[in-house]
Amino acid sequence: MPEKIQIPQRSWIWLLINLTIPLCGVMVLKWNLFGILYFFWMELIALGVFGLLRILTALGNRPYLELLIPRLGSAVFFAVLYGALLMLVIGYSISGFDLSEHMLSGVKSNFTGIRLGTAFLFASYLLEFSRDYLLLGKFRETHPFSIIIGTFVYTLPLACIILFVLTPYAPKAPEGVGNLFLVLGIILGKTLIEFAIANGRSWLQAK
């Protein structure tokens, strides 16, 4: 058990990039709630992938081989738990609306540029992982258990937005300006939550 649970401190650049990508999708490429829903699915996957990479490289102030077995055990535990959450969120979202009626008929307008946006999303996570975690040496002092907790602190609010906001309202979202303001509100709300997590002092962090 680590002495201190460390919630990852996201940089302003990371937050700005992850705000800019969906904003460009909405304002320039005209994504609606379905486009944002798909983008948030991809962000859940990115959180899981890079959370797993953090676990596998965390040293916890110990030699690499000394923590190897706990690290691998933590990685397996995280992969199973996170995979179950991912299947629950995506499966529930898909079951919440008629794909043939609401998604496939509007693929061109809803998902234009989504692959490029997803590529930028994963690139921002890779940059943050490489620079802030590896190059700055945070992996040396971080325990795998801390990463599991920290990853879920970011994941659960995003999962709640998908389950309780996007899934119920995407099929009946208004068109035009109403849809625009609704989507922008969701994106900004998500960013404010991430900002609060990244820069606030959590009670989970031991003094």
PDB file of C-alpha atoms in Angstrom:
ATOM      1  CA  MET A   1       0.000   0.000   0.000  1.00  0.00           C
ATOM      2  CA  PRO A   2       1.497   3.365  -0.948  1.00  0.00           C
ATOM      3  CA  GLU A   3       2.089   6.062   1.629  1.00  0.00           C
ATOM      4  CA  LYS A   4       0.189   8.590  -0.420  1.00  0.00           C
ATOM      5  CA  ILE A   5      -2.470   8.379  -3.104  1.00  0.00           C
ATOM      6  CA  GLN A   6      -1.395  10.677  -5.922  1.00  0.00           C
ATOM      7  CA  ILE A   7      -4.110  11.920  -8.236  1.00  0.00           C
ATOM      8  CA  PRO A   8      -2.460  12.873 -11.566  1.00  0.00           C
ATOM      9  CA  GLN A   9      -1.995  16.626 -11.923  1.00  0.00           C
ATOM     10  CA  ARG A  10      -2.923  17.501 -15.491  1.00  0.00           C
ATOM     11  CA  SER A  11      -1.185  20.458 -17.098  1.00  0.00           C
ATOM     12  CA  TRP A  12      -2.950  23.502 -18.524  1.00  0.00           C
ATOM     13  CA  ILE A  13      -1.770  22.479 -21.989  1.00  0.00           C
ATOM     14  CA  TRP A  14      -3.344  19.033 -21.658  1.00  0.00           C
ATOM     15  CA  LEU A  15      -6.649  20.510 -20.469  1.00  0.00           C
ATOM     16  CA  LEU A  16      -6.615  23.096 -23.260  1.00  0.00           C
ATOM     17  CA  ILE A  17      -5.947  20.492 -25.960  1.00  0.00           C
ATOM     18  CA  ASN A  18      -8.699  18.229 -24.691  1.00  0.00           C
ATOM     19  CA  LEU A  19     -11.102  21.165 -24.662  1.00  0.00           C
ATOM     20  CA  THR A  20     -10.091  22.407 -28.116  1.00  0.00           C
ATOM     21  CA  ILE A  21     -10.568  19.088 -29.939  1.00  0.00           C
ATOM     22  CA  PRO A  22     -14.306  18.628 -29.228  1.00  0.00           C
ATOM     23  CA  LEU A  23     -14.932  22.366 -29.552  1.00  0.00           C
ATOM     24  CA  CYS A  24     -13.503  22.284 -33.078  1.00  0.00           C
ATOM     25  CA  GLY A  25     -15.602  19.212 -33.794  1.00  0.00           C
ATOM     26  CA  VAL A  26     -18.766  21.010 -32.715  1.00  0.00           C
ATOM     27  CA  MET A  27     -18.088  24.495 -34.083  1.00  0.00           C
ATOM     28  CA  VAL A  28     -16.300  23.593 -37.335  1.00  0.00           C
ATOM     29  CA  LEU A  29     -17.284  20.012 -38.187  1.00  0.00           C
ATOM     30  CA  LYS A  30     -20.844  20.261 -36.777  1.00  0.00           C
ATOM     31  CA  TRP A  31     -20.702  17.260 -34.458  1.00  0.00           C
ATOM     32  CA  ASN A  32     -23.905  16.734 -32.535  1.00  0.00           C
ATOM     33  CA  LEU A  33     -24.426  14.734 -29.338  1.00  0.00           C
ATOM     34  CA  PHE A  34     -23.733  11.457 -31.145  1.00  0.00           C
ATOM     35  CA  GLY A  35     -20.353  12.726 -32.303  1.00  0.00           C
ATOM     36  CA  ILE A  36     -19.486  13.832 -28.766  1.00  0.00           C
ATOM     37  CA  LEU A  37     -20.716  10.503 -27.404  1.00  0.00           C
ATOM     38  CA  TYR A  38     -18.363   8.615 -29.719  1.00  0.00           C
ATOM     39  CA  PHE A  39     -15.500  10.984 -28.854  1.00  0.00           C
ATOM     40  CA  PHE A  40     -16.059  10.427 -25.125  1.00  0.00           C
ATOM     41  CA  TRP A  41     -16.035   6.660 -25.723  1.00  0.00           C
ATOM     42  CA  MET A  42     -12.593   7.072 -27.279  1.00  0.00           C
ATOM     43  CA  GLU A  43     -11.462   9.170 -24.327  1.00  0.00           C
ATOM     44  CA  LEU A  44     -12.530   6.418 -21.932  1.00  0.00           C
ATOM     45  CA  ILE A  45     -10.377   4.016 -23.947  1.00  0.00           C
ATOM     46  CA  ALA A  46      -7.445   6.457 -23.892  1.00  0.00           C
ATOM     47  CA  LEU A  47      -7.718   6.836 -20.118  1.00  0.00           C
ATOM     48  CA  GLY A  48      -7.612   3.065 -19.733  1.00  0.00           C
ATOM     49  CA  VAL A  49      -4.723   2.479 -22.138  1.00  0.00           C
ATOM     50  CA  PHE A  50      -2.457   5.114 -20.626  1.00  0.00           C
ATOM     51  CA  GLY A  51      -3.512   4.219 -17.100  1.00  0.00           C
ATOM     52  CA  LEU A  52      -2.312   0.685 -17.815  1.00  0.00           C
ATOM     53  CA  LEU A  53       0.974   2.009 -19.227  1.00  0.00           C
ATOM     54  CA  ARG A  54       1.485   4.082 -16.085  1.00  0.00           C
ATOM     55  CA  ILE A  55       0.923   1.036 -13.891  1.00  0.00           C
ATOM     56  CA  LEU A  56       3.421  -1.040 -15.862  1.00  0.00           C
ATOM     57  CA  THR A  57       6.115   1.644 -15.581  1.00  0.00           C
ATOM     58  CA  ALA A  58       5.538   2.816 -11.991  1.00  0.00           C
ATOM     59  CA  LEU A  59       8.465   2.176  -9.644  1.00  0.00           C
ATOM     60  CA  GLY A  60       7.113   3.361  -6.303  1.00  0.00           C
ATOM     61  CA  ASN A  61      10.597   4.464  -5.172  1.00  0.00           C
ATOM     62  CA  ARG A  62      11.869   0.890  -5.487  1.00  0.00           C
ATOM     63  CA  PRO A  63      14.054  -1.028  -7.951  1.00  0.00           C
ATOM     64  CA  TYR A  64      12.145  -2.167 -11.035  1.00  0.00           C
ATOM     65  CA  LEU A  65      12.320  -5.910 -10.305  1.00  0.00           C
ATOM     66  CA  GLU A  66      11.385  -5.529  -6.644  1.00  0.00           C
ATOM     67  CA  LEU A  67       7.913  -4.258  -7.502  1.00  0.00           C
ATOM     68  CA  LEU A  68       7.486  -6.375 -10.630  1.00  0.00           C
ATOM     69  CA  ILE A  69       4.973  -8.909  -9.252  1.00  0.00           C
ATOM     70  CA  PRO A  70       2.757  -6.304  -7.508  1.00  0.00           C
ATOM     71  CA  ARG A  71       2.937  -4.186 -10.659  1.00  0.00           C
ATOM     72  CA  LEU A  72       1.783  -7.041 -12.896  1.00  0.00           C
ATOM     73  CA  GLY A  73      -0.946  -7.965 -10.429  1.00  0.00           C
ATOM     74  CA  SER A  74      -2.141  -4.359 -10.334  1.00  0.00           C
ATOM     75  CA  ALA A  75      -2.118  -4.239 -14.138  1.00  0.00           C
ATOM     76  CA  VAL A  76      -4.268  -7.378 -14.421  1.00  0.00           C
ATOM     77  CA  PHE A  77      -6.670  -6.130 -11.740  1.00  0.00           C
ATOM     78  CA  PHE A  78      -6.967  -2.743 -13.434  1.00  0.00           C
ATOM     79  CA  ALA A  79      -7.446  -4.247 -16.906  1.00  0.00           C
ATOM     80  CA  VAL A  80     -10.282  -6.501 -15.717  1.00  0.00           C
ATOM     81  CA  LEU A  81     -12.026  -3.809 -13.669  1.00  0.00           C
ATOM     82  CA  TYR A  82     -11.621  -1.082 -16.274  1.00  0.00           C
ATOM     83  CA  GLY A  83     -12.613  -3.414 -19.099  1.00  0.00           C
ATOM     84  CA  ALA A  84     -15.832  -4.265 -17.253  1.00  0.00           C
ATOM     85  CA  LEU A  85     -16.602  -0.566 -16.759  1.00  0.00           C
ATOM     86  CA  LEU A  86     -15.881   0.154 -20.411  1.00  0.00           C
ATOM     87  CA  MET A  87     -18.180  -2.630 -21.614  1.00  0.00           C
ATOM     88  CA  LEU A  88     -20.908  -1.450 -19.239  1.00  0.00           C
ATOM     89  CA  VAL A  89     -20.740   2.164 -20.409  1.00  0.00           C
ATOM     90  CA  ILE A  90     -20.519   1.466 -24.141  1.00  0.00           C
ATOM     91  CA  GLY A  91     -23.009  -1.406 -24.002  1.00  0.00           C
ATOM     92  CA  TYR A  92     -25.556   0.666 -22.099  1.00  0.00           C
ATOM     93  CA  SER A  93     -25.097   3.590 -24.474  1.00  0.00           C
ATOM     94  CA  ILE A  94     -25.668   1.418 -27.537  1.00  0.00           C
ATOM     95  CA  SER A  95     -28.739  -0.212 -26.012  1.00  0.00           C
ATOM     96  CA  GLY A  96     -30.167   3.192 -25.140  1.00  0.00           C
ATOM     97  CA  PHE A  97     -31.052   4.163 -28.692  1.00  0.00           C
ATOM     98  CA  ASP A  98     -31.744   2.737 -32.122  1.00  0.00           C
ATOM     99  CA  LEU A  99     -28.474   2.690 -34.088  1.00  0.00           C
ATOM    100  CA  SER A 100     -30.140   2.296 -37.457  1.00  0.00           C
ATOM    101  CA  GLU A 101     -32.444   5.242 -36.919  1.00  0.00           C
ATOM    102  CA  HIS A 102     -30.311   7.701 -35.008  1.00  0.00           C
ATOM    103  CA  MET A 103     -26.687   7.013 -35.893  1.00  0.00           C
ATOM    104  CA  LEU A 104     -26.202   5.248 -39.194  1.00  0.00           C
ATOM    105  CA  SER A 105     -28.515   7.605 -41.045  1.00  0.00           C
ATOM    106  CA  GLY A 106     -26.424  10.599 -40.002  1.00  0.00           C
ATOM    107  CA  VAL A 107     -22.890   9.273 -40.045  1.00  0.00           C
ATOM    108  CA  LYS A 108     -21.592  11.852 -42.503  1.00  0.00           C
ATOM    109  CA  SER A 109     -22.859  14.892 -40.647  1.00  0.00           C
ATOM    110  CA  ASN A 110     -22.328  13.549 -37.126  1.00  0.00           C
ATOM    111  CA  PHE A 111     -18.892  11.982 -37.500  1.00  0.00           C
ATOM    112  CA  THR A 112     -17.025  14.103 -40.034  1.00  0.00           C
ATOM    113  CA  GLY A 113     -13.413  14.342 -38.910  1.00  0.00           C
ATOM    114  CA  ILE A 114     -13.942  12.072 -35.908  1.00  0.00           C
ATOM    115  CA  ARG A 115     -10.926   9.911 -36.792  1.00  0.00           C
ATOM    116  CA  LEU A 116      -8.664  12.944 -36.922  1.00  0.00           C
ATOM    117  CA  GLY A 117     -10.102  14.199 -33.650  1.00  0.00           C
ATOM    118  CA  THR A 118      -9.523  10.798 -32.054  1.00  0.00           C
ATOM    119  CA  ALA A 119      -5.930  10.776 -33.335  1.00  0.00           C
ATOM    120  CA  PHE A 120      -5.302  14.192 -31.740  1.00  0.00           C
ATOM    121  CA  LEU A 121      -6.899  12.933 -28.530  1.00  0.00           C
ATOM    122  CA  PHE A 122      -4.563   9.949 -28.276  1.00  0.00           C
ATOM    123  CA  ALA A 123      -1.619  12.163 -29.256  1.00  0.00           C
ATOM    124  CA  SER A 124      -2.386  14.515 -26.360  1.00  0.00           C
ATOM    125  CA  TYR A 125      -2.500  11.579 -23.941  1.00  0.00           C
ATOM    126  CA  LEU A 126       0.772  10.257 -25.353  1.00  0.00           C
ATOM    127  CA  LEU A 127       2.389  13.686 -24.981  1.00  0.00           C
ATOM    128  CA  GLU A 128       1.190  14.016 -21.399  1.00  0.00           C
ATOM    129  CA  PHE A 129       2.363  10.483 -20.559  1.00  0.00           C
ATOM    130  CA  SER A 130       5.784  10.962 -22.186  1.00  0.00           C
ATOM    131  CA  ARG A 131       6.532  14.450 -20.919  1.00  0.00           C
ATOM    132  CA  ASP A 132       4.825  14.764 -17.536  1.00  0.00           C
ATOM    133  CA  TYR A 133       5.115  11.164 -16.391  1.00  0.00           C
ATOM    134  CA  LEU A 134       8.270   9.722 -17.956  1.00  0.00           C
ATOM    135  CA  LEU A 135      10.573  12.650 -18.754  1.00  0.00           C
ATOM    136  CA  LEU A 136       9.843  14.496 -15.501  1.00  0.00           C
ATOM    137  CA  GLY A 137      10.442  11.294 -13.549  1.00  0.00           C
ATOM    138  CA  LYS A 138       7.063  10.943 -11.841  1.00  0.00           C
ATOM    139  CA  PHE A 139       7.069   7.225 -12.596  1.00  0.00           C
ATOM    140  CA  ARG A 140       9.914   6.740 -10.112  1.00  0.00           C
ATOM    141  CA  GLU A 141       7.874   7.815  -7.078  1.00  0.00           C
ATOM    142  CA  THR A 142       4.392   6.696  -8.108  1.00  0.00           C
ATOM    143  CA  HIS A 143       2.914   3.448  -6.799  1.00  0.00           C
ATOM    144  CA  PRO A 144       0.698   1.318  -9.111  1.00  0.00           C
ATOM    145  CA  PHE A 145      -2.189   1.461  -6.626  1.00  0.00           C
ATOM    146  CA  SER A 146      -2.126   5.260  -6.765  1.00  0.00           C
ATOM    147  CA  ILE A 147      -2.506   5.123 -10.530  1.00  0.00           C
ATOM    148  CA  ILE A 148      -5.546   2.862 -10.298  1.00  0.00           C
ATOM    149  CA  ILE A 149      -7.270   5.275  -7.921  1.00  0.00           C
ATOM    150  CA  GLY A 150      -6.187   8.341  -9.875  1.00  0.00           C
ATOM    151  CA  THR A 151      -7.373   6.933 -13.199  1.00  0.00           C
ATOM    152  CA  PHE A 152     -10.820   6.105 -11.849  1.00  0.00           C
ATOM    153  CA  VAL A 153     -11.106   9.584 -10.334  1.00  0.00           C
ATOM    154  CA  TYR A 154     -10.971  10.936 -13.900  1.00  0.00           C
ATOM    155  CA  THR A 155     -12.939   8.076 -15.451  1.00  0.00           C
ATOM    156  CA  LEU A 156     -16.041   7.967 -13.252  1.00  0.00           C
ATOM    157  CA  PRO A 157     -17.228  11.558 -13.934  1.00  0.00           C
ATOM    158  CA  LEU A 158     -16.800  10.970 -17.676  1.00  0.00           C
ATOM    159  CA  ALA A 159     -18.687   7.667 -17.438  1.00  0.00           C
ATOM    160  CA  CYS A 160     -21.514   9.415 -15.567  1.00  0.00           C
ATOM    161  CA  ILE A 161     -21.750  12.087 -18.281  1.00  0.00           C
ATOM    162  CA  ILE A 162     -22.024   9.360 -20.918  1.00  0.00           C
ATOM    163  CA  LEU A 163     -24.562   7.260 -19.000  1.00  0.00           C
ATOM    164  CA  PHE A 164     -26.809   9.924 -17.504  1.00  0.00           C
ATOM    165  CA  VAL A 165     -26.529  12.866 -19.911  1.00  0.00           C
ATOM    166  CA  LEU A 166     -25.459  11.852 -23.416  1.00  0.00           C
ATOM    167  CA  THR A 167     -27.202   8.477 -23.678  1.00  0.00           C
ATOM    168  CA  PRO A 168     -30.667   9.671 -22.571  1.00  0.00           C
ATOM    169  CA  TYR A 169     -30.625  12.972 -24.469  1.00  0.00           C
ATOM    170  CA  ALA A 170     -28.724  12.203 -27.692  1.00  0.00           C
ATOM    171  CA  PRO A 171     -31.726  10.619 -29.491  1.00  0.00           C
ATOM    172  CA  LYS A 172     -34.017  13.550 -28.686  1.00  0.00           C
ATOM    173  CA  ALA A 173     -31.552  16.432 -28.831  1.00  0.00           C
ATOM    174  CA  PRO A 174     -32.812  19.583 -30.570  1.00  0.00           C
ATOM    175  CA  GLU A 175     -31.392  20.599 -33.922  1.00  0.00           C
ATOM    176  CA  GLY A 176     -29.634  23.823 -34.797  1.00  0.00           C
ATOM    177  CA  VAL A 177     -28.755  26.362 -32.122  1.00  0.00           C
ATOM    178  CA  GLY A 178     -30.397  24.341 -29.353  1.00  0.00           C
ATOM    179  CA  ASN A 179     -28.189  21.357 -30.097  1.00  0.00           C
ATOM    180  CA  LEU A 180     -25.114  23.585 -30.307  1.00  0.00           C
ATOM    181  CA  PHE A 181     -25.615  25.130 -26.879  1.00  0.00           C
ATOM    182  CA  LEU A 182     -26.417  21.754 -25.329  1.00  0.00           C
ATOM    183  CA  VAL A 183     -23.262  20.151 -26.721  1.00  0.00           C
ATOM    184  CA  LEU A 184     -21.073  23.106 -25.754  1.00  0.00           C
ATOM    185  CA  GLY A 185     -22.501  23.042 -22.240  1.00  0.00           C
ATOM    186  CA  ILE A 186     -21.627  19.362 -21.850  1.00  0.00           C
ATOM    187  CA  ILE A 187     -18.074  19.896 -23.136  1.00  0.00           C
ATOM    188  CA  LEU A 188     -17.450  22.888 -20.873  1.00  0.00           C
ATOM    189  CA  GLY A 189     -18.970  21.097 -17.885  1.00  0.00           C
ATOM    190  CA  LYS A 190     -16.679  18.113 -18.438  1.00  0.00           C
ATOM    191  CA  THR A 191     -13.661  20.423 -18.707  1.00  0.00           C
ATOM    192  CA  LEU A 192     -14.534  22.185 -15.449  1.00  0.00           C
ATOM    193  CA  ILE A 193     -14.761  18.833 -13.681  1.00  0.00           C
ATOM    194  CA  GLU A 194     -11.348  17.823 -15.075  1.00  0.00           C
ATOM    195  CA  PHE A 195      -9.892  21.167 -14.008  1.00  0.00           C
ATOM    196  CA  ALA A 196     -11.242  20.751 -10.473  1.00  0.00           C
ATOM    197  CA  ILE A 197      -9.792  17.236 -10.239  1.00  0.00           C
ATOM    198  CA  ALA A 198      -6.445  18.210 -11.734  1.00  0.00           C
ATOM    199  CA  ASN A 199      -5.858  21.272  -9.590  1.00  0.00           C
ATOM    200  CA  GLY A 200      -7.927  20.730  -6.454  1.00  0.00           C
ATOM    201  CA  ARG A 201      -6.739  19.121  -3.228  1.00  0.00           C
ATOM    202  CA  SER A 202      -8.624  15.861  -2.826  1.00  0.00           C
ATOM    203  CA  TRP A 203      -9.421  14.288   0.530  1.00  0.00           C
ATOM    204  CA  LEU A 204      -8.013  11.111  -0.974  1.00  0.00           C
ATOM    205  CA  GLN A 205      -4.545  12.599  -0.873  1.00  0.00           C
ATOM    206  CA  ALA A 206      -2.925  11.838   2.470  1.00  0.00           C
ATOM    207  CA  LYS A 207      -1.363  14.751   4.254  1.00  0.00           C
TER     208      LYS A 207
END
